[in-house]
Amino acid sequence: MRATLLTDLPIASSLYAEETESLPAPALCTVDEVMVRNVIAVNPDTSLRTATELMLEHAVSGLPVVDEAGLLVGMLSKTDLVRHQLDEDSADSVTLPSGQHVLEDTTVEDVMTRQVLTVPAGASLAEAAKVMAIAGVHRVPVVAPGGALTGLVTTSDLVRWVAGLP
């Protein structure tokens, strides 16, 4: 029996030919080309309940935390929320429609991750992907030289870029 390469089949050959349009190398493409610019962000004094509701409403797994000047001061992720809930064993908790519990008086600042990995505006996709892979995170804030949040690049953005999707 002779082995047949998938690309030897007529239908596969035509599909393969259409999909092989070359993309710019990740080192040449920048995060500015794929990042989300309209980022949902919260302030440190935002209630944890409000932040949780925003995450659920917008189906996001993390929110950048910015101060009044728009400077990045932290990140709030679903992992932070779960870790906080496991640490808290309080009768003051509130149940959200989704069944999650948060404390009424807790703010984002009480729970957020303060040491956040970032990439500068203009960084290559390869650099952003490397940061995410090494740190085991799914999102990296993009910051201007002064530290202002300019966007967010996620693993989903990278996958869309690889697939050639908008």
Coordinates of C-alpha atoms in Angstrom, one line a residue:
M1 CA 0.0 0.0 0.0
R2 CA 1.4 3.4 -1.0
A3 CA 1.4 6.2 1.4
T4 CA -0.4 9.4 0.2
L5 CA 0.3 12.8 1.5
L6 CA -2.7 14.8 2.3
T7 CA -1.5 17.5 -0.1
D8 CA -1.5 14.9 -3.0
L9 CA -5.3 14.7 -2.8
P10 CA -6.9 17.2 -5.3
I11 CA -9.2 18.8 -2.8
A12 CA -6.6 19.0 -0.1
S13 CA -4.1 20.5 -2.5
S14 CA -6.4 23.4 -3.4
L15 CA -7.3 24.0 0.2
Y16 CA -3.6 24.0 1.2
A17 CA -2.7 26.4 -1.6
E18 CA -5.4 28.9 -0.4
E19 CA -4.2 28.7 3.2
T20 CA -0.5 29.2 2.6
E21 CA -0.5 32.9 1.9
S22 CA 2.4 34.1 3.9
L23 CA 1.8 36.1 7.1
P24 CA 4.4 38.6 8.2
A25 CA 6.9 36.9 10.6
P26 CA 5.8 37.4 14.3
A27 CA 9.0 39.2 14.9
L28 CA 7.9 41.8 12.3
C29 CA 4.3 42.1 13.2
T30 CA 3.6 44.3 16.3
V31 CA 1.1 44.0 19.1
D32 CA -0.4 47.3 17.9
E33 CA -1.7 45.5 14.8
V34 CA -3.7 42.9 16.8
M35 CA -4.3 44.2 20.3
V36 CA -7.7 45.2 21.7
R37 CA -7.8 49.0 22.0
N38 CA -11.2 49.5 23.7
V39 CA -10.2 47.8 26.9
I40 CA -12.6 47.4 29.7
A41 CA -10.6 48.6 32.7
V42 CA -11.5 49.2 36.4
N43 CA -10.1 51.5 39.1
P44 CA -8.6 50.1 42.3
D45 CA -11.6 51.4 44.3
T46 CA -14.1 49.6 42.1
S47 CA -16.1 47.1 44.2
L48 CA -15.3 43.5 43.6
R49 CA -18.9 42.9 42.9
T50 CA -19.0 45.5 40.1
A51 CA -15.8 44.1 38.6
T52 CA -17.1 40.6 38.7
E53 CA -20.3 41.6 37.0
L54 CA -18.3 43.4 34.3
M55 CA -16.3 40.3 33.7
L56 CA -19.4 38.2 33.4
E57 CA -21.3 40.7 31.2
H58 CA -18.4 41.1 28.7
A59 CA -17.2 37.5 28.9
V60 CA -13.7 38.4 29.7
S61 CA -11.4 36.6 32.1
G62 CA -9.3 39.6 33.3
L63 CA -9.5 43.3 33.7
P64 CA -6.6 45.8 33.8
V65 CA -6.7 48.1 36.8
V66 CA -5.8 51.7 36.1
D67 CA -5.5 54.8 38.3
E68 CA -7.2 58.1 37.6
A69 CA -4.4 59.1 35.2
G70 CA -4.9 55.9 33.1
L71 CA -1.6 54.3 34.4
L72 CA -1.7 50.6 34.8
V73 CA -1.5 49.6 38.5
G74 CA -2.6 45.9 38.4
M75 CA -4.7 43.2 36.8
L76 CA -7.8 41.4 38.1
S77 CA -8.3 37.9 36.8
K78 CA -10.8 35.1 37.4
T79 CA -8.0 33.3 39.2
D80 CA -7.7 36.3 41.6
L81 CA -11.4 36.1 42.2
V82 CA -11.3 32.3 42.9
R83 CA -8.2 32.6 45.1
H84 CA -9.9 35.4 47.1
Q85 CA -13.1 33.4 47.5
L86 CA -11.1 30.4 48.8
D87 CA -9.3 32.6 51.3
E88 CA -12.6 34.1 52.5
D89 CA -15.0 32.2 54.6
S90 CA -17.4 34.9 55.5
A91 CA -21.2 35.0 56.1
D92 CA -21.2 38.5 54.6
S93 CA -20.8 37.2 51.1
V94 CA -23.3 38.0 48.3
T95 CA -24.4 35.5 45.7
L96 CA -24.4 36.8 42.1
P97 CA -26.9 35.4 39.6
S98 CA -24.1 33.1 38.2
G99 CA -23.7 31.5 41.7
Q100 CA -20.4 33.3 42.4
H101 CA -19.9 34.9 45.8
V102 CA -18.0 38.1 46.6
L103 CA -17.9 40.3 49.6
E104 CA -19.8 43.6 49.4
D105 CA -17.0 45.7 51.0
T106 CA -14.1 44.2 49.0
T107 CA -12.5 46.4 46.3
V108 CA -10.5 45.4 43.3
E109 CA -7.4 46.7 45.1
D110 CA -7.8 44.1 47.8
V111 CA -7.7 41.3 45.3
M112 CA -5.8 42.4 42.2
T113 CA -2.3 41.2 41.1
R114 CA 0.0 44.1 41.5
Q115 CA 3.1 42.9 39.7
V116 CA 1.9 42.8 36.1
L117 CA 3.9 41.8 33.1
T118 CA 3.5 44.2 30.3
V119 CA 4.8 44.8 26.8
P120 CA 5.5 48.2 25.3
A121 CA 3.5 49.6 22.4
G122 CA 5.3 48.5 19.3
A123 CA 6.6 45.3 20.7
S124 CA 6.7 42.3 18.3
L125 CA 4.0 39.6 18.5
A126 CA 6.9 37.1 19.2
E127 CA 7.9 39.2 22.2
A128 CA 4.3 39.2 23.6
A129 CA 3.8 35.5 22.9
K130 CA 7.1 34.7 24.7
V131 CA 6.0 36.8 27.8
M132 CA 2.6 35.0 27.9
A133 CA 4.1 31.5 27.4
I134 CA 6.9 31.9 30.0
A135 CA 4.5 33.5 32.6
G136 CA 1.6 31.2 31.8
V137 CA -0.8 34.0 31.3
H138 CA -3.4 34.6 28.6
R139 CA -3.3 38.4 28.4
V140 CA -0.6 41.1 28.6
P141 CA -1.4 44.8 28.9
V142 CA 0.3 47.0 26.3
V143 CA 1.6 50.2 27.8
A144 CA 3.0 53.5 26.5
P145 CA 6.4 54.7 27.6
G146 CA 4.9 56.5 30.6
G147 CA 3.0 53.5 31.8
A148 CA -0.4 54.4 30.4
L149 CA -2.6 51.5 29.3
T150 CA -3.0 51.6 25.5
G151 CA -4.3 48.1 24.8
L152 CA -4.4 44.5 25.7
V153 CA -3.1 41.5 23.7
T154 CA -4.4 38.1 24.4
T155 CA -3.7 34.6 23.3
S156 CA -7.0 34.7 21.4
D157 CA -5.6 37.8 19.5
L158 CA -2.5 35.8 18.6
V159 CA -4.6 32.8 17.4
R160 CA -6.7 35.1 15.2
W161 CA -3.6 36.6 13.7
V162 CA -2.1 33.1 13.0
A163 CA -5.5 32.1 11.4
G164 CA -5.5 35.3 9.3
L165 CA -8.8 36.5 10.9
P166 CA -9.7 40.1 11.8

